[in-house]
Coordinates of C-alpha atoms and ligand atoms in Angstrom, one line a residue:
X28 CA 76.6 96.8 88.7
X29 CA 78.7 99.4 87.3
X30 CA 81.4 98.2 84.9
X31 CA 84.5 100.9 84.5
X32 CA 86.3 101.7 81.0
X33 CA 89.4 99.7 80.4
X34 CA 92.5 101.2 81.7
X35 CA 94.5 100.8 78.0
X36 CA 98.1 101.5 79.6
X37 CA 97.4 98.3 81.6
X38 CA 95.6 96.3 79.0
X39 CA 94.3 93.0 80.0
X40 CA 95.1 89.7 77.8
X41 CA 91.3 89.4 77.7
X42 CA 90.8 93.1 76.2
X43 CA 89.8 91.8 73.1
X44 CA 86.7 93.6 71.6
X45 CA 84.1 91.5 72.5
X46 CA 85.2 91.4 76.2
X47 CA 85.0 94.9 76.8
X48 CA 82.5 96.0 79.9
X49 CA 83.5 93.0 81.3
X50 CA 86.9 92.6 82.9
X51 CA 87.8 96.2 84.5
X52 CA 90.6 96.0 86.9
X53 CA 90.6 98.3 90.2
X54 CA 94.8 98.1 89.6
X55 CA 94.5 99.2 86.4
X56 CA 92.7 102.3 87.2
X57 CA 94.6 103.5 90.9
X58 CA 98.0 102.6 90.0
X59 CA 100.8 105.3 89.5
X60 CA 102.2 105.9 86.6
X61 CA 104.5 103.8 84.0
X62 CA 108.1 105.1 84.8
X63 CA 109.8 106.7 82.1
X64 CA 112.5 105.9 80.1
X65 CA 111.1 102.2 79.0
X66 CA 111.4 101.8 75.9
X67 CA 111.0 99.9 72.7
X68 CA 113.2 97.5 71.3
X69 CA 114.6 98.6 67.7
X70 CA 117.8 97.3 66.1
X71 CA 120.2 95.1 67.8
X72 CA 121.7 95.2 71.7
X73 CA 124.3 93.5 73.5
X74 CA 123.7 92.9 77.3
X75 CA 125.3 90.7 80.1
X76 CA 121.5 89.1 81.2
X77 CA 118.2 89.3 79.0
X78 CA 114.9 88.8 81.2
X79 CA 112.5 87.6 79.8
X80 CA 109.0 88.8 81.3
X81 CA 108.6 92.2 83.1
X82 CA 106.6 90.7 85.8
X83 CA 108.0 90.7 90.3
X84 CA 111.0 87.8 89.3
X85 CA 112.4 89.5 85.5
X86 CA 112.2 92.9 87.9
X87 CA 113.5 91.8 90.7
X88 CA 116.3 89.7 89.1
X89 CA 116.8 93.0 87.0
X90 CA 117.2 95.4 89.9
X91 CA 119.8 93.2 91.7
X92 CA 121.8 92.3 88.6
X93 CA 122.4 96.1 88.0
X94 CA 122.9 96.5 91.4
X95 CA 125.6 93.8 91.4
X96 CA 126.9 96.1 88.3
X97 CA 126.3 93.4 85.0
X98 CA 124.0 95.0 82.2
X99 CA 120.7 93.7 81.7
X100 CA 117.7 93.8 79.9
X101 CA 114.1 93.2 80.3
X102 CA 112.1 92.2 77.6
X103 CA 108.2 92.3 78.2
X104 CA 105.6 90.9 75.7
X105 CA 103.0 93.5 76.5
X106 CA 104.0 95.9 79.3
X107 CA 105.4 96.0 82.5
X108 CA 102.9 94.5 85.2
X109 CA 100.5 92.7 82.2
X110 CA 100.7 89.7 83.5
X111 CA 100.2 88.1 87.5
X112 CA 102.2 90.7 88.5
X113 CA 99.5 93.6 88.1
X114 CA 96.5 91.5 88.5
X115 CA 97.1 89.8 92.1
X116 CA 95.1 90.6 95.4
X117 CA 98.7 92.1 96.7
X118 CA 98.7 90.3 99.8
X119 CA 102.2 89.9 100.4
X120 CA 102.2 86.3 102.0
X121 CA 105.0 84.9 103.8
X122 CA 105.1 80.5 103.7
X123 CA 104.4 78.5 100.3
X124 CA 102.3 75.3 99.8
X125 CA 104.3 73.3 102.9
X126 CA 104.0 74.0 106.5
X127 CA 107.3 73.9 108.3
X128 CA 107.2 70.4 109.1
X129 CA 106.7 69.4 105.7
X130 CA 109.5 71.5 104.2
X131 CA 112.2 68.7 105.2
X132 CA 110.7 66.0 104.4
X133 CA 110.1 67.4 100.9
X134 CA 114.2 68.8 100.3
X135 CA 115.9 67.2 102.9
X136 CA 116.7 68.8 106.6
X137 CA 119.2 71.2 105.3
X138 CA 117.7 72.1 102.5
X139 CA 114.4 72.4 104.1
X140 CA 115.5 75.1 106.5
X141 CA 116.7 77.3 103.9
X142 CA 113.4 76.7 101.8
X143 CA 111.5 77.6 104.9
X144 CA 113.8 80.5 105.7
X145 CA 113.3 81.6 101.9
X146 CA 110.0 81.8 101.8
X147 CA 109.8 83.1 105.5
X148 CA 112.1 86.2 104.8
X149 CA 110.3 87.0 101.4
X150 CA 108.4 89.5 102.5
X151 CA 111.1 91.5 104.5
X152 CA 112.4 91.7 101.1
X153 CA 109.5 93.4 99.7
X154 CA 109.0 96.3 102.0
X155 CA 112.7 96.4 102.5
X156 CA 112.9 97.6 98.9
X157 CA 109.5 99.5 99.1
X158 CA 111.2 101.6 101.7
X159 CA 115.1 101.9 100.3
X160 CA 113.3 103.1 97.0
X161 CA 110.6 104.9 98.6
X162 CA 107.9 103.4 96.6
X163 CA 104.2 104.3 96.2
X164 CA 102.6 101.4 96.1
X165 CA 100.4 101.8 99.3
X166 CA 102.3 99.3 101.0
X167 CA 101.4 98.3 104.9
X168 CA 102.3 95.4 106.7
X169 CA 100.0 95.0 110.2
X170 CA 99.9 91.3 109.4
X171 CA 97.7 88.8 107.4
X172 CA 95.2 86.1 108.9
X173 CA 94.3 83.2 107.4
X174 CA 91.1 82.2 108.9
X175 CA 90.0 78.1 109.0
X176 CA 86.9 77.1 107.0
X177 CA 86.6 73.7 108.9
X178 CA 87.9 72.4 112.2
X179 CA 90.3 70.3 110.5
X180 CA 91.6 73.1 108.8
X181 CA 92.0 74.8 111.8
X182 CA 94.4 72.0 113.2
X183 CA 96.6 72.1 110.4
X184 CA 96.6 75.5 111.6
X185 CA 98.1 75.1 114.9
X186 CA 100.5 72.5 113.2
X187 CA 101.5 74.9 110.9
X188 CA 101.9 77.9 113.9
X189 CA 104.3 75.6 115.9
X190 CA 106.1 75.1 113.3
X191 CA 107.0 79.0 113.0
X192 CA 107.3 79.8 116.4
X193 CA 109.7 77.4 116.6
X194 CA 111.9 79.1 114.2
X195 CA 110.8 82.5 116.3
X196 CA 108.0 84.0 114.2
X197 CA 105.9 85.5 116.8
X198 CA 102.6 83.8 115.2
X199 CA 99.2 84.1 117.4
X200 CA 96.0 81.9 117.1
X201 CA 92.6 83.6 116.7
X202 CA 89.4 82.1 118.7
X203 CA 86.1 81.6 116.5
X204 CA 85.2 85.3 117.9
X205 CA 88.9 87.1 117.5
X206 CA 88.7 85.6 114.2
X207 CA 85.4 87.2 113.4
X208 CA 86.4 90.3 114.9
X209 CA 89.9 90.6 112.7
X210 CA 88.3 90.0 109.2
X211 CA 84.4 90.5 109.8
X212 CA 83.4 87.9 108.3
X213 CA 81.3 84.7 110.5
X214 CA 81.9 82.3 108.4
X215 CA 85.3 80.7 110.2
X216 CA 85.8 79.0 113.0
X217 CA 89.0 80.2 113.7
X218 CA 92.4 81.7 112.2
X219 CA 96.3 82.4 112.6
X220 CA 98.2 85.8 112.7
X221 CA 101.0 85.8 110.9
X222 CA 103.0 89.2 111.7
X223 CA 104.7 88.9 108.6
X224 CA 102.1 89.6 105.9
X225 CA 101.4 92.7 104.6
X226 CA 99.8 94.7 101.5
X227 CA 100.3 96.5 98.8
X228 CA 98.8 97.8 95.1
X229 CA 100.3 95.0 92.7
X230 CA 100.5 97.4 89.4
X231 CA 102.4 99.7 91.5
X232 CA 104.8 98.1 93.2
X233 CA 105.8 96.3 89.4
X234 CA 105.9 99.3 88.0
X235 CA 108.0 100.9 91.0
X236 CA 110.3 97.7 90.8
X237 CA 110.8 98.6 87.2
X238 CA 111.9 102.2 88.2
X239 CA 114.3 101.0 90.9
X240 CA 115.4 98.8 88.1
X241 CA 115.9 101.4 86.0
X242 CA 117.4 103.6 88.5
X243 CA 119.7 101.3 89.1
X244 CA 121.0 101.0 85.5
X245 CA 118.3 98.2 84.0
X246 CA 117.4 99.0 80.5
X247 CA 113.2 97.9 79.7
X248 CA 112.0 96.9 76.9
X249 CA 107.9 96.8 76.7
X250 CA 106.1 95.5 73.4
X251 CA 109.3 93.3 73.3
X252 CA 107.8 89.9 73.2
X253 CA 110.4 86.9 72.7
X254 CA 110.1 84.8 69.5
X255 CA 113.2 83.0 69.6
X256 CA 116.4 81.8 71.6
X257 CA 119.2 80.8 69.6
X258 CA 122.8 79.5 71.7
X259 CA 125.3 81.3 69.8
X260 CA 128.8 81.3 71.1
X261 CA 129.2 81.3 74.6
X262 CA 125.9 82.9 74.8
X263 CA 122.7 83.5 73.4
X264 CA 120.4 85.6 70.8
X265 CA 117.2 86.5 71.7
X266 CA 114.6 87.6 69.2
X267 CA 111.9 89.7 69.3
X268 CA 109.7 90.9 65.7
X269 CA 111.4 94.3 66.0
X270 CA 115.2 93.6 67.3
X271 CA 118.0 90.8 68.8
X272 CA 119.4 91.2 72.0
X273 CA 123.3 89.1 72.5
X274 CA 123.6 88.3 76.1
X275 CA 126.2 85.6 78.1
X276 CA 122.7 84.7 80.5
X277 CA 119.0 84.6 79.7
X278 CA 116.3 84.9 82.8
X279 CA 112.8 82.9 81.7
X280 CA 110.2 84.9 84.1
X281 CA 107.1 84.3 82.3
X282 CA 105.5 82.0 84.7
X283 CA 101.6 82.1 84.1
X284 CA 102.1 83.3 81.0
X285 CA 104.5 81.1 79.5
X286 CA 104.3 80.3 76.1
X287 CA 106.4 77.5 73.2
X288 CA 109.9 79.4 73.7
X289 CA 112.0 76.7 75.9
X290 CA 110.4 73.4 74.7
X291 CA 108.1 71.7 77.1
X292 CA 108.2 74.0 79.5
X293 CA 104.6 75.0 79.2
X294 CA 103.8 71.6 80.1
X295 CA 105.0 72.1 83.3
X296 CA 102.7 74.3 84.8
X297 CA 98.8 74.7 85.0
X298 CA 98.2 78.1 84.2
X299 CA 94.8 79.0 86.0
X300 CA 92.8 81.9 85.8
X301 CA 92.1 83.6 89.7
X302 CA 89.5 86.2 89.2
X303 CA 88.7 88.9 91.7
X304 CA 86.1 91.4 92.4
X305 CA 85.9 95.2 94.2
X306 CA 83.0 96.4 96.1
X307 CA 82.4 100.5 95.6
X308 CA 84.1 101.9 98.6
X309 CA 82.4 100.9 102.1
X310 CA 81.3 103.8 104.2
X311 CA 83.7 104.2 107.4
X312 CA 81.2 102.3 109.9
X313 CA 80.3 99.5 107.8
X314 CA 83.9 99.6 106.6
X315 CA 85.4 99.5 110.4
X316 CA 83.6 96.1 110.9
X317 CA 85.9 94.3 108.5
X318 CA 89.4 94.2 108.6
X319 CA 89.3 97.1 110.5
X320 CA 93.3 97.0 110.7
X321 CA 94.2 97.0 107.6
X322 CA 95.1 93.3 107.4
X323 CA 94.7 90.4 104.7
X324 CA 93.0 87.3 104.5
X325 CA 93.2 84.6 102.6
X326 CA 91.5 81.5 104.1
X327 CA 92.2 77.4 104.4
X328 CA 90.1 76.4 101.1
X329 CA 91.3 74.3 98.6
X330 CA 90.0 76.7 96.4
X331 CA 91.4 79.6 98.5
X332 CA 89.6 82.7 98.8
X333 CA 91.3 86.1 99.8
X334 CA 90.0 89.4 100.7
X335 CA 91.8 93.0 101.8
X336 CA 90.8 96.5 101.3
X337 CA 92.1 98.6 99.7
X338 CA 93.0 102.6 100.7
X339 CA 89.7 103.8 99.7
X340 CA 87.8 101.1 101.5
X341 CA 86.9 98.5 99.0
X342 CA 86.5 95.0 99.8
X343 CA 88.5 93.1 97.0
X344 CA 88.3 89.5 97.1
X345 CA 89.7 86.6 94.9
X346 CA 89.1 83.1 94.3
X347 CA 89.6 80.6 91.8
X348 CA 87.5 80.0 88.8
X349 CA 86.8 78.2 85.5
X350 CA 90.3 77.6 83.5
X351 CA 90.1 80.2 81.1
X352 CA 90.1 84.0 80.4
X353 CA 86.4 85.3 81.7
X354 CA 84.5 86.4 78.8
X355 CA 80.9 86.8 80.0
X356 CA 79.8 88.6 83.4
X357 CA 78.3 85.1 84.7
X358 CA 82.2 83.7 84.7
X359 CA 82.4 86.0 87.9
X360 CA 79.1 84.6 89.4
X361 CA 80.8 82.4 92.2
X362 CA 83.0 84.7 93.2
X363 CA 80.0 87.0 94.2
X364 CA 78.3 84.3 95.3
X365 CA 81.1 83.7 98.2
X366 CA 81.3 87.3 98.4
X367 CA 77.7 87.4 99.6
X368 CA 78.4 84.4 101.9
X369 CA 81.2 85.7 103.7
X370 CA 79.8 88.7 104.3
X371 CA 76.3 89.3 104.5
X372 CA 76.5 92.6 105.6
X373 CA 77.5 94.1 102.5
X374 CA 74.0 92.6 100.3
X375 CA 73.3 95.9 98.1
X376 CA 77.2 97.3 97.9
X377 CA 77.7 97.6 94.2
X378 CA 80.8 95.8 92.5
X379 CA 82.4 98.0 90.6
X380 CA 85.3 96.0 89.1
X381 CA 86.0 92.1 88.2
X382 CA 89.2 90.8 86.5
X383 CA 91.6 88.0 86.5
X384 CA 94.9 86.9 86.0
X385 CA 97.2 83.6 85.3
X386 CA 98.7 81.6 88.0
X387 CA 100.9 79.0 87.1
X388 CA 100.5 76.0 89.6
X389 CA 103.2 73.7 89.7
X390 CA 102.3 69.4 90.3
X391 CA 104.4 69.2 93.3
X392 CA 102.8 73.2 95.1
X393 CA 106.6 74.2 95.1
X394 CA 108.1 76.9 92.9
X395 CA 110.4 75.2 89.9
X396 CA 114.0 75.7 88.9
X397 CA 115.2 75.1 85.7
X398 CA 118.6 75.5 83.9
X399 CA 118.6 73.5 80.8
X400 CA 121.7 74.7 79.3
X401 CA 124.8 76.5 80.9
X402 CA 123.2 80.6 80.9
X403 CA 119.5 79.9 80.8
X404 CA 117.8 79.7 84.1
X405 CA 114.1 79.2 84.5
X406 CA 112.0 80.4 87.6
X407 CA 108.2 79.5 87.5
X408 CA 105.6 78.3 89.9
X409 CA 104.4 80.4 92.5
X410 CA 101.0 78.9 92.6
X411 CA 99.2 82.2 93.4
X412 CA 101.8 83.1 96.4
X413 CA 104.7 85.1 94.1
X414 CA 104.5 88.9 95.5
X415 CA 106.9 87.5 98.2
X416 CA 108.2 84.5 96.3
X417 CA 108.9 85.7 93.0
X418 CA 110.6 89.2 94.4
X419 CA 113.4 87.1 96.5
X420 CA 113.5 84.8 93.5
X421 CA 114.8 87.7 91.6
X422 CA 117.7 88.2 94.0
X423 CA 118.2 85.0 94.3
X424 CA 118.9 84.3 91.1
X425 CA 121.1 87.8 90.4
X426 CA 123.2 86.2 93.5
X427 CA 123.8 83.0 92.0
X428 CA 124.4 84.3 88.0
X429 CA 127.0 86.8 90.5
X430 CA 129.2 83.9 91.4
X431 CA 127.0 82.8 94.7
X432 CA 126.1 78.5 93.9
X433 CA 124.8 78.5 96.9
X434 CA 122.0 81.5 96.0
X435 CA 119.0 79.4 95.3
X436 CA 116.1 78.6 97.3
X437 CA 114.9 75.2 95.6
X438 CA 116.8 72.6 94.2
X439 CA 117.1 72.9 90.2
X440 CA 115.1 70.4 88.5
X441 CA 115.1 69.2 84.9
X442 CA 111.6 70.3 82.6
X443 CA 109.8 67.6 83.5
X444 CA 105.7 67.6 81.6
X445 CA 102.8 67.3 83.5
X446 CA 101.5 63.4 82.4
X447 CA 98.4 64.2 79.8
X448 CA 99.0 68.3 79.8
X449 CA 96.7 68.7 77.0
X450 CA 94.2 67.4 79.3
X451 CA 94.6 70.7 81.7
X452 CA 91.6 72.2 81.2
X453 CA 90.0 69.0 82.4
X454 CA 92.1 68.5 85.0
X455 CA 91.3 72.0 86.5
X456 CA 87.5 71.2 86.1
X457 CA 87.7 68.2 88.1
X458 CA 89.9 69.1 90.6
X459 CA 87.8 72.3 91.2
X460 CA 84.7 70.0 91.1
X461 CA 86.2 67.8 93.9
X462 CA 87.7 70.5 95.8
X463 CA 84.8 72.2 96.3
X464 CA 83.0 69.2 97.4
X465 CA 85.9 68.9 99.5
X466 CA 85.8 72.5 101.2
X467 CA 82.4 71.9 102.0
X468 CA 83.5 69.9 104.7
Ligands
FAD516 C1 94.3 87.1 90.3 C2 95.6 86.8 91.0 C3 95.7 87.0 92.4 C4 96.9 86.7 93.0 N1 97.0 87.1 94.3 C5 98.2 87.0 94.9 C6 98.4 87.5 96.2 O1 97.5 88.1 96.8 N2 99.6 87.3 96.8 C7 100.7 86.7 96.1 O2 101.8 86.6 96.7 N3 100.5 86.3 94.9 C8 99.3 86.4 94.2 N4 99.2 86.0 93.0 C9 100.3 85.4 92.3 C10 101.4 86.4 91.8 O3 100.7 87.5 91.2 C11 102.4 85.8 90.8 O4 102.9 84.6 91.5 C12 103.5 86.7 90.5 O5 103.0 87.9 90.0 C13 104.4 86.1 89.4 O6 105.3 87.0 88.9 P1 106.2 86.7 87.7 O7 107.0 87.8 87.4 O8 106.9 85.4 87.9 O9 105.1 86.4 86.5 P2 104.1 87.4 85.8 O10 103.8 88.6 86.6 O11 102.9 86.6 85.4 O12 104.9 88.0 84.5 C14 105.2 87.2 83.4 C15 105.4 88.1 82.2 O13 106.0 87.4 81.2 C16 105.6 88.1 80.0 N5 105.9 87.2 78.9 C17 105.4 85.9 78.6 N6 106.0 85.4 77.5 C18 106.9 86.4 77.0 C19 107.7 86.4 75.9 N7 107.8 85.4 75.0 N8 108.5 87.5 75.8 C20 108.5 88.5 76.6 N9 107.6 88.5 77.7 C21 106.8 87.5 77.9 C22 104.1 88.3 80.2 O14 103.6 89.3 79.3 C23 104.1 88.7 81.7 O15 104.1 90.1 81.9 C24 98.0 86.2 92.3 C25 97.9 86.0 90.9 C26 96.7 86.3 90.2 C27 96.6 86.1 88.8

């Protein structure tokens, strides 16, 4: 296996010495290039919004703040795309954790509708604003299948297509043999074609949200991690080690990655690692067997896995793993080992790359809400779906700081703690435990 340098301009939270040679990211190394004009923070501002977290929701919110014409300014601990943002598998995935039948049971009729219409119109979003800005993030969108491990699975599938095509998503159901066809894999005994999933590089597209930001009139602050919020006035003062920032609103985007800044707000999320590996590119025959157009998959597991390929023909595929950072080559070992179950056909393909990243998984599957005092709003929770999710958060969330109460997608919930949060790590390992006994079925 051959392990590639570290990218440094996209460091990885694990890149601490003794980790090098073992986490290389294929993101990392094909992404374009940082826009410039970020800069560092130094000596005091004064804006209308501070985000915090220069991931897909503190960009997104940022681009349609200075759109809407207030001043705003990202602040990012590391730099822009560090966290989920430039890790994911950049599937761009319509839907969250409920099918549409669930959705209004969960919010209520009304409020279930526009939940399921929120997270059903994400994705336009995205390639909307790939295409207005002209972004080069290798975006396509011929669809995404999500293929059933078990024939229960593959019921909840058909629940789950009826339920769209109701609201007039054109979704179609795979056979065993279309299924096997689409993603070439024979491990499924069946799958759904959801029109509306696409792909796309995930550095990329942050770091091209952070240029339309910018463009736009966003000012970006990497290195720029938040140490304190203080209310002060009618608004607030944010700290960072090397200058304040005065601003009426404060965005909290760190999702995965939160840390102690709004109290007990850590507590509400599980922040898991999902690692993923990259073959070397397939040659064009063997590569034309799976996938062969261009689509996604990510399958009916409790402990998902998700596969694409990427422009020059690599098979990338993710999956969940142990709880924390990988720090040895064996804390990828599963991952190949599904890698070689799904697809056979590729036994001798080197793998060139492994990394992860931090998902923040939320007790309830739904994204989270918070706004704990008047001017600080919270948006966390995408439970490994936020390339869709946390981009139309973003908007969402300039609409309603622009006057719009209506704007948001999810009811806004008090920071509520996991019970026995210190016990996460535990918690994962179980749960992992039992869903794997369960996805065996
Ligand atoms: C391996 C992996 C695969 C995934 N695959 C997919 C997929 O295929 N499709 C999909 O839709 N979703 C996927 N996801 C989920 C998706 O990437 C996330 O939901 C999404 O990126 C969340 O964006 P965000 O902006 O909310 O948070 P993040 O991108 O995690 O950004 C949070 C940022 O906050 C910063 N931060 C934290 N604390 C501070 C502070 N005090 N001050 C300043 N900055 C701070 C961090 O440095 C970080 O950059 C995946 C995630 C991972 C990790």
């Amino acid at each position: 296996m051959t392990l590639l340098a570290l990218n440094e301009e996209a460091a990885m939270p694990q890149d601490r010495p003794k980790d090098r040679g073992i986490v290389s990211s294929l993101w990392a190394q094909t992404a374009c290039r940082a826009p410039a004009g970020i800069q560092a923070l130094r000596g005091d501002i004064e804006v209308d919004v501070v985000v915090i977290g220069g991931g897909y929701t503190g960009l997104s919110s940022a681009l349609h703040l200075a759109e809407r014409g207030s001043s705003v300014a990202v602040l990012e601990a590391r730099s822009v795309g560090f966290g989920a943002s430039g890790r994911n598998g950049g599937q761009v995935n319509p839907g969250f954790k409920l099918d549409p039948h669930q959705a209004p049971g969960r919010f209520g009729a009304a409020a279930g509708e526009r939940a399921l219409n929120f997270v059903g119109s994400a994705p336009d979003l995205v390639f909307e604003l790939i295409s207005r800005f002209s972004m080069d993030c290798h975006a396509m969108r011929p669809g995404s299948v999500t293929p059933a491990h078990s024939e229960a699975a593959l019921q909840m599938l058909e629940r789950r297509a009826e339920g769209w095509m109701a609201r007039g998503v054109p979704i179609k159901m795979l056979s065993r043999e279309e299924t096997e066809r689409a993603i070439g894999s024979p491990c499924y005994v069946g799958g759904l074609l959801d029109p509306r999933g696409g792909s796309l590089q995930p550095l990329s597209y942050a770091r091209e949200l952070a240029r339309a930001a910018m463009e736009k009139g966003a000012s970006i602050f990497d290195n720029a991690e938040v140490q304190s919020l203080q209310r002060k006035d009618k608004g607030w003062i944010v700290r960072t080690s090397t200058g304040t920032a005065k601003a009426t609103n404060v965005i909290v985007a760190t999702n995965g990655y939160t840390g102690n800044l709004i109290g007990g707000l850590r507590q509400t999320i599980i922040a898991a690692n999902s690692f993923q590996l990259a073959t070397a590119p397939l040659d064009d025959a063997t590569a034309a067997g799976i996938l062969a157009q261009g689509r996604t998959a990510s399958d009916t597991r409790r402990l998902v896995l998700y596969f694409r390929k990427d422009p020059a023909n690599r098979l990338v595929i993710g999956g969940r793993g142990q709880f924390g950072d990988p720090t040895r080559p064996e804390d990828f070992s599963h991952l190949r080992g599904a890698f070689a179950r799904l697809f056979p056909q590729l036994s001798g393909i080197p793998i060139e790359h492994n990394w992860a990243g931090r998902v923040a998984l939320t007790q309830d599957g739904v994204p989270h809400l918070h706004e704990p005092e008047k001017g600080l709003l919270v948006a966390v929770g995408y439970n490994g779906r936020g390339i869709a999710m946390g981009t139309a958060m973003g908007r969402a969330i300039a609409d309603y700081l622009g006057g719009d109460a209506q704007a948001l997608p999810f009811p806004v919930t008090p920071i509520q703690g996991i019970p026995f949060h210190m016990f996460q790590r535990l918690y994962l390992a179980a749960a992992i435990n039992w869903f794997m006994f369960r996805d065996a079925f």
